[in-house]
Amino acid sequence: MQPSDLSREGELFFRQYLRSPRAVGSIIPSSRALGRAVAAETAWQPGQHVVELGGGTGSITMGLIERGIPRDRLLVLELDGPMSAYLKERLPGVNVIQGDATRLDEILACHGIEDVATVISGIPMVGNPISLRRAIVEQGFKVLPRGGFMLQYSYSPVAPIPAREFGVTAKLARYVLWNFPPATVWKYTRAG
């Protein structure tokens, strides 16, 4: 990435943060270190897809690509129009869709995607209504196979999803100091 691209990415991210802090969650994009940490926790086998909710400016997606997951096996869902357009330009070959994570099952069905290995959420959970958090988690598990898991990264030191209330189990998978602010990666599985 060229310095001018970094400047453009940072400017877009900050502008979108000012417009909607709750939807963006941080004033600067996620770091490469966080992207690598999330990618290291991601389950994937050839033929499967990885779904990323809230792609932002693509830091996590780049970590997945660097790990070796083919671009055509990544689906990035981004609700924000300018960020979605930026991702389409930045990530050729990746299936970037402007859409709502609470309608994930419909979106995947429209695109003929059935075999999902991991759902990754970068959507800020802390501070958002419980109904929105529940809908995102339910949609994530709806598209995952039995035994599948969801990853959620967060800038909060506490679990961003109330696991027991949502019928899932939570495990702190990674703590990433080389991110501003420091981040956590949580792994959620269905309870029982």
PDB file of C-alpha atoms in Angstrom:
ATOM      1  CA  MET A   1       0.000   0.000   0.000  1.00  0.00           C
ATOM      2  CA  GLN A   2       1.380   3.397  -0.996  1.00  0.00           C
ATOM      3  CA  PRO A   3       1.562   6.316   1.509  1.00  0.00           C
ATOM      4  CA  SER A   4      -1.170   8.138  -0.434  1.00  0.00           C
ATOM      5  CA  ASP A   5      -3.404   5.041  -0.071  1.00  0.00           C
ATOM      6  CA  LEU A   6      -2.807   5.047   3.704  1.00  0.00           C
ATOM      7  CA  SER A   7      -3.727   8.708   3.838  1.00  0.00           C
ATOM      8  CA  ARG A   8      -6.910   8.087   1.847  1.00  0.00           C
ATOM      9  CA  GLU A   9      -7.806   5.102   4.030  1.00  0.00           C
ATOM     10  CA  GLY A  10      -7.273   7.066   7.249  1.00  0.00           C
ATOM     11  CA  GLU A  11      -9.206  10.060   5.964  1.00  0.00           C
ATOM     12  CA  LEU A  12     -12.168   7.920   4.877  1.00  0.00           C
ATOM     13  CA  PHE A  13     -12.198   6.015   8.145  1.00  0.00           C
ATOM     14  CA  PHE A  14     -12.035   9.172  10.278  1.00  0.00           C
ATOM     15  CA  ARG A  15     -14.753  10.888   8.214  1.00  0.00           C
ATOM     16  CA  GLN A  16     -17.055   7.888   8.630  1.00  0.00           C
ATOM     17  CA  TYR A  17     -16.256   7.777  12.354  1.00  0.00           C
ATOM     18  CA  LEU A  18     -17.288  11.417  12.752  1.00  0.00           C
ATOM     19  CA  ARG A  19     -20.503  10.703  10.887  1.00  0.00           C
ATOM     20  CA  SER A  20     -21.387   7.619  12.941  1.00  0.00           C
ATOM     21  CA  PRO A  21     -19.041   6.735  15.851  1.00  0.00           C
ATOM     22  CA  ARG A  22     -21.214   3.857  17.068  1.00  0.00           C
ATOM     23  CA  ALA A  23     -21.171   2.184  13.652  1.00  0.00           C
ATOM     24  CA  VAL A  24     -17.387   2.544  13.151  1.00  0.00           C
ATOM     25  CA  GLY A  25     -16.128   1.953  16.699  1.00  0.00           C
ATOM     26  CA  SER A  26     -12.626   3.485  16.438  1.00  0.00           C
ATOM     27  CA  ILE A  27     -11.091   6.664  15.094  1.00  0.00           C
ATOM     28  CA  ILE A  28      -8.431   4.805  13.084  1.00  0.00           C
ATOM     29  CA  PRO A  29      -8.512   1.582  11.027  1.00  0.00           C
ATOM     30  CA  SER A  30      -7.504  -1.759  12.514  1.00  0.00           C
ATOM     31  CA  SER A  31      -3.806  -2.606  12.352  1.00  0.00           C
ATOM     32  CA  ARG A  32      -2.061  -5.263  10.275  1.00  0.00           C
ATOM     33  CA  ALA A  33      -1.267  -7.012  13.575  1.00  0.00           C
ATOM     34  CA  LEU A  34      -4.981  -7.336  14.312  1.00  0.00           C
ATOM     35  CA  GLY A  35      -5.598  -8.550  10.763  1.00  0.00           C
ATOM     36  CA  ARG A  36      -2.962 -11.265  11.196  1.00  0.00           C
ATOM     37  CA  ALA A  37      -4.345 -12.253  14.634  1.00  0.00           C
ATOM     38  CA  VAL A  38      -7.882 -12.648  13.284  1.00  0.00           C
ATOM     39  CA  ALA A  39      -6.589 -14.576  10.246  1.00  0.00           C
ATOM     40  CA  ALA A  40      -4.636 -16.954  12.509  1.00  0.00           C
ATOM     41  CA  GLU A  41      -7.853 -17.838  14.375  1.00  0.00           C
ATOM     42  CA  THR A  42      -9.929 -18.303  11.203  1.00  0.00           C
ATOM     43  CA  ALA A  43     -10.949 -21.822  10.189  1.00  0.00           C
ATOM     44  CA  TRP A  44     -10.867 -22.419   6.438  1.00  0.00           C
ATOM     45  CA  GLN A  45     -10.493 -25.330   4.017  1.00  0.00           C
ATOM     46  CA  PRO A  46     -10.401 -25.222   0.208  1.00  0.00           C
ATOM     47  CA  GLY A  47     -13.909 -24.858  -1.199  1.00  0.00           C
ATOM     48  CA  GLN A  48     -15.209 -23.023   1.855  1.00  0.00           C
ATOM     49  CA  HIS A  49     -15.959 -19.328   2.268  1.00  0.00           C
ATOM     50  CA  VAL A  50     -15.056 -16.895   5.019  1.00  0.00           C
ATOM     51  CA  VAL A  51     -17.574 -14.140   5.713  1.00  0.00           C
ATOM     52  CA  GLU A  52     -16.483 -10.835   7.216  1.00  0.00           C
ATOM     53  CA  LEU A  53     -19.126  -8.528   8.665  1.00  0.00           C
ATOM     54  CA  GLY A  54     -18.178  -4.857   8.772  1.00  0.00           C
ATOM     55  CA  GLY A  55     -15.159  -4.797   6.472  1.00  0.00           C
ATOM     56  CA  GLY A  56     -14.240  -1.179   7.254  1.00  0.00           C
ATOM     57  CA  THR A  57     -11.245  -0.307   5.106  1.00  0.00           C
ATOM     58  CA  GLY A  58      -9.995  -3.867   4.656  1.00  0.00           C
ATOM     59  CA  SER A  59      -7.330  -4.434   7.332  1.00  0.00           C
ATOM     60  CA  ILE A  60      -8.794  -7.756   8.437  1.00  0.00           C
ATOM     61  CA  THR A  61      -9.488  -8.834   4.852  1.00  0.00           C
ATOM     62  CA  MET A  62      -5.842  -8.205   3.955  1.00  0.00           C
ATOM     63  CA  GLY A  63      -4.790 -10.417   6.874  1.00  0.00           C
ATOM     64  CA  LEU A  64      -6.989 -13.209   5.494  1.00  0.00           C
ATOM     65  CA  ILE A  65      -5.504 -12.786   2.005  1.00  0.00           C
ATOM     66  CA  GLU A  66      -1.949 -12.773   3.386  1.00  0.00           C
ATOM     67  CA  ARG A  67      -2.760 -16.001   5.222  1.00  0.00           C
ATOM     68  CA  GLY A  68      -3.528 -17.583   1.866  1.00  0.00           C
ATOM     69  CA  ILE A  69      -7.314 -17.602   1.703  1.00  0.00           C
ATOM     70  CA  PRO A  70      -8.206 -16.969  -1.968  1.00  0.00           C
ATOM     71  CA  ARG A  71      -9.921 -13.677  -2.677  1.00  0.00           C
ATOM     72  CA  ASP A  72     -12.841 -15.405  -4.387  1.00  0.00           C
ATOM     73  CA  ARG A  73     -13.508 -17.320  -1.148  1.00  0.00           C
ATOM     74  CA  LEU A  74     -13.941 -14.124   0.875  1.00  0.00           C
ATOM     75  CA  LEU A  75     -17.236 -12.321   1.205  1.00  0.00           C
ATOM     76  CA  VAL A  76     -17.046  -8.931   2.900  1.00  0.00           C
ATOM     77  CA  LEU A  77     -20.291  -7.315   3.983  1.00  0.00           C
ATOM     78  CA  GLU A  78     -20.138  -3.566   4.640  1.00  0.00           C
ATOM     79  CA  LEU A  79     -23.218  -1.454   5.334  1.00  0.00           C
ATOM     80  CA  ASP A  80     -21.556   1.937   4.810  1.00  0.00           C
ATOM     81  CA  GLY A  81     -21.698   3.058   1.168  1.00  0.00           C
ATOM     82  CA  PRO A  82     -18.377   4.969   0.937  1.00  0.00           C
ATOM     83  CA  MET A  83     -16.495   2.203   2.779  1.00  0.00           C
ATOM     84  CA  SER A  84     -18.077  -0.471   0.590  1.00  0.00           C
ATOM     85  CA  ALA A  85     -17.014   1.439  -2.552  1.00  0.00           C
ATOM     86  CA  TYR A  86     -13.485   1.828  -1.144  1.00  0.00           C
ATOM     87  CA  LEU A  87     -13.269  -1.917  -0.399  1.00  0.00           C
ATOM     88  CA  LYS A  88     -14.403  -2.830  -3.921  1.00  0.00           C
ATOM     89  CA  GLU A  89     -11.625  -0.677  -5.327  1.00  0.00           C
ATOM     90  CA  ARG A  90      -8.961  -1.803  -2.834  1.00  0.00           C
ATOM     91  CA  LEU A  91      -9.745  -5.528  -2.915  1.00  0.00           C
ATOM     92  CA  PRO A  92     -10.222  -6.702  -6.514  1.00  0.00           C
ATOM     93  CA  GLY A  93     -11.407 -10.286  -6.684  1.00  0.00           C
ATOM     94  CA  VAL A  94     -13.016 -10.165  -3.225  1.00  0.00           C
ATOM     95  CA  ASN A  95     -16.798 -10.360  -3.153  1.00  0.00           C
ATOM     96  CA  VAL A  96     -17.625  -7.049  -1.428  1.00  0.00           C
ATOM     97  CA  ILE A  97     -21.319  -6.449  -0.833  1.00  0.00           C
ATOM     98  CA  GLN A  98     -22.980  -3.380   0.576  1.00  0.00           C
ATOM     99  CA  GLY A  99     -25.541  -4.882   2.899  1.00  0.00           C
ATOM    100  CA  ASP A 100     -26.963  -5.406   6.352  1.00  0.00           C
ATOM    101  CA  ALA A 101     -25.469  -8.128   8.571  1.00  0.00           C
ATOM    102  CA  THR A 102     -28.890  -8.769  10.115  1.00  0.00           C
ATOM    103  CA  ARG A 103     -29.905 -10.173   6.695  1.00  0.00           C
ATOM    104  CA  LEU A 104     -26.811 -12.322   6.168  1.00  0.00           C
ATOM    105  CA  ASP A 105     -28.682 -15.547   5.361  1.00  0.00           C
ATOM    106  CA  GLU A 106     -30.646 -13.817   2.560  1.00  0.00           C
ATOM    107  CA  ILE A 107     -27.511 -12.182   1.150  1.00  0.00           C
ATOM    108  CA  LEU A 108     -25.562 -15.455   1.053  1.00  0.00           C
ATOM    109  CA  ALA A 109     -28.510 -17.270  -0.543  1.00  0.00           C
ATOM    110  CA  CYS A 110     -28.715 -14.572  -3.258  1.00  0.00           C
ATOM    111  CA  HIS A 111     -25.013 -15.144  -4.024  1.00  0.00           C
ATOM    112  CA  GLY A 112     -25.196 -18.954  -3.907  1.00  0.00           C
ATOM    113  CA  ILE A 113     -22.832 -19.226  -0.930  1.00  0.00           C
ATOM    114  CA  GLU A 114     -23.515 -22.244   1.274  1.00  0.00           C
ATOM    115  CA  ASP A 115     -20.291 -23.602   2.741  1.00  0.00           C
ATOM    116  CA  VAL A 116     -19.136 -21.003   5.298  1.00  0.00           C
ATOM    117  CA  ALA A 117     -16.125 -21.917   7.424  1.00  0.00           C
ATOM    118  CA  THR A 118     -15.953 -18.871   9.701  1.00  0.00           C
ATOM    119  CA  VAL A 119     -17.934 -15.684  10.249  1.00  0.00           C
ATOM    120  CA  ILE A 120     -15.825 -12.743  11.415  1.00  0.00           C
ATOM    121  CA  SER A 121     -17.495  -9.678  12.866  1.00  0.00           C
ATOM    122  CA  GLY A 122     -15.839  -6.314  13.113  1.00  0.00           C
ATOM    123  CA  ILE A 123     -19.156  -4.624  13.788  1.00  0.00           C
ATOM    124  CA  PRO A 124     -18.845  -2.726  17.070  1.00  0.00           C
ATOM    125  CA  MET A 125     -20.985  -4.584  19.594  1.00  0.00           C
ATOM    126  CA  VAL A 126     -20.336  -2.670  22.808  1.00  0.00           C
ATOM    127  CA  GLY A 127     -22.672   0.305  22.918  1.00  0.00           C
ATOM    128  CA  ASN A 128     -25.052  -0.994  20.262  1.00  0.00           C
ATOM    129  CA  PRO A 129     -28.580  -2.129  21.170  1.00  0.00           C
ATOM    130  CA  ILE A 130     -28.884  -5.680  22.462  1.00  0.00           C
ATOM    131  CA  SER A 131     -31.426  -6.438  19.707  1.00  0.00           C
ATOM    132  CA  LEU A 132     -28.866  -5.561  17.008  1.00  0.00           C
ATOM    133  CA  ARG A 133     -26.146  -7.627  18.680  1.00  0.00           C
ATOM    134  CA  ARG A 134     -28.504 -10.596  19.028  1.00  0.00           C
ATOM    135  CA  ALA A 135     -29.598 -10.361  15.366  1.00  0.00           C
ATOM    136  CA  ILE A 136     -25.971 -10.326  14.142  1.00  0.00           C
ATOM    137  CA  VAL A 137     -24.993 -13.311  16.291  1.00  0.00           C
ATOM    138  CA  GLU A 138     -28.113 -15.269  15.269  1.00  0.00           C
ATOM    139  CA  GLN A 139     -27.426 -14.593  11.585  1.00  0.00           C
ATOM    140  CA  GLY A 140     -23.787 -15.613  11.972  1.00  0.00           C
ATOM    141  CA  PHE A 141     -24.670 -18.959  13.491  1.00  0.00           C
ATOM    142  CA  LYS A 142     -27.527 -19.477  11.038  1.00  0.00           C
ATOM    143  CA  VAL A 143     -25.060 -19.677   8.123  1.00  0.00           C
ATOM    144  CA  LEU A 144     -22.392 -21.719   9.939  1.00  0.00           C
ATOM    145  CA  PRO A 145     -22.274 -25.515   9.993  1.00  0.00           C
ATOM    146  CA  ARG A 146     -22.674 -27.451  13.223  1.00  0.00           C
ATOM    147  CA  GLY A 147     -19.474 -26.948  15.214  1.00  0.00           C
ATOM    148  CA  GLY A 148     -18.673 -23.717  13.362  1.00  0.00           C
ATOM    149  CA  PHE A 149     -17.639 -20.575  15.189  1.00  0.00           C
ATOM    150  CA  MET A 150     -17.793 -16.831  14.962  1.00  0.00           C
ATOM    151  CA  LEU A 151     -14.916 -14.473  15.648  1.00  0.00           C
ATOM    152  CA  GLN A 152     -15.543 -10.995  17.027  1.00  0.00           C
ATOM    153  CA  TYR A 153     -12.790  -8.458  17.448  1.00  0.00           C
ATOM    154  CA  SER A 154     -13.263  -5.606  19.824  1.00  0.00           C
ATOM    155  CA  TYR A 155     -11.469  -2.722  21.490  1.00  0.00           C
ATOM    156  CA  SER A 156     -13.155  -3.482  24.802  1.00  0.00           C
ATOM    157  CA  PRO A 157     -11.355  -5.599  27.419  1.00  0.00           C
ATOM    158  CA  VAL A 158     -14.628  -7.365  28.238  1.00  0.00           C
ATOM    159  CA  ALA A 159     -16.524  -9.802  26.016  1.00  0.00           C
ATOM    160  CA  PRO A 160     -18.542  -7.722  23.537  1.00  0.00           C
ATOM    161  CA  ILE A 161     -21.336 -10.300  23.309  1.00  0.00           C
ATOM    162  CA  PRO A 162     -23.262 -11.470  26.395  1.00  0.00           C
ATOM    163  CA  ALA A 163     -22.547 -15.141  25.746  1.00  0.00           C
ATOM    164  CA  ARG A 164     -24.869 -16.819  28.235  1.00  0.00           C
ATOM    165  CA  GLU A 165     -27.781 -14.568  27.292  1.00  0.00           C
ATOM    166  CA  PHE A 166     -27.248 -15.357  23.594  1.00  0.00           C
ATOM    167  CA  GLY A 167     -26.813 -19.117  24.107  1.00  0.00           C
ATOM    168  CA  VAL A 168     -23.161 -19.196  23.050  1.00  0.00           C
ATOM    169  CA  THR A 169     -19.849 -19.795  24.756  1.00  0.00           C
ATOM    170  CA  ALA A 170     -17.062 -17.219  24.629  1.00  0.00           C
ATOM    171  CA  LYS A 171     -13.318 -17.687  24.669  1.00  0.00           C
ATOM    172  CA  LEU A 172     -10.712 -14.935  24.519  1.00  0.00           C
ATOM    173  CA  ALA A 173      -8.600 -16.162  21.596  1.00  0.00           C
ATOM    174  CA  ARG A 174      -6.091 -13.311  21.226  1.00  0.00           C
ATOM    175  CA  TYR A 175      -5.066 -10.048  22.788  1.00  0.00           C
ATOM    176  CA  VAL A 176      -3.430  -7.668  20.293  1.00  0.00           C
ATOM    177  CA  LEU A 177      -1.291  -4.957  21.855  1.00  0.00           C
ATOM    178  CA  TRP A 178       0.005  -3.711  18.484  1.00  0.00           C
ATOM    179  CA  ASN A 179      -3.288  -2.046  17.639  1.00  0.00           C
ATOM    180  CA  PHE A 180      -4.622   1.324  18.687  1.00  0.00           C
ATOM    181  CA  PRO A 181      -6.498   0.929  20.856  1.00  0.00           C
ATOM    182  CA  PRO A 182      -5.348  -2.561  21.927  1.00  0.00           C
ATOM    183  CA  ALA A 183      -7.799  -5.169  20.674  1.00  0.00           C
ATOM    184  CA  THR A 184      -9.196  -8.536  21.668  1.00  0.00           C
ATOM    185  CA  VAL A 185     -10.308 -11.396  19.431  1.00  0.00           C
ATOM    186  CA  TRP A 186     -13.149 -13.482  20.833  1.00  0.00           C
ATOM    187  CA  LYS A 187     -14.213 -16.923  19.616  1.00  0.00           C
ATOM    188  CA  TYR A 188     -17.896 -17.831  19.992  1.00  0.00           C
ATOM    189  CA  THR A 189     -19.401 -21.287  19.639  1.00  0.00           C
ATOM    190  CA  ARG A 190     -22.939 -22.535  20.188  1.00  0.00           C
ATOM    191  CA  ALA A 191     -23.540 -23.529  23.788  1.00  0.00           C
ATOM    192  CA  GLY A 192     -23.958 -27.282  24.289  1.00  0.00           C
TER     193      GLY A 192
END
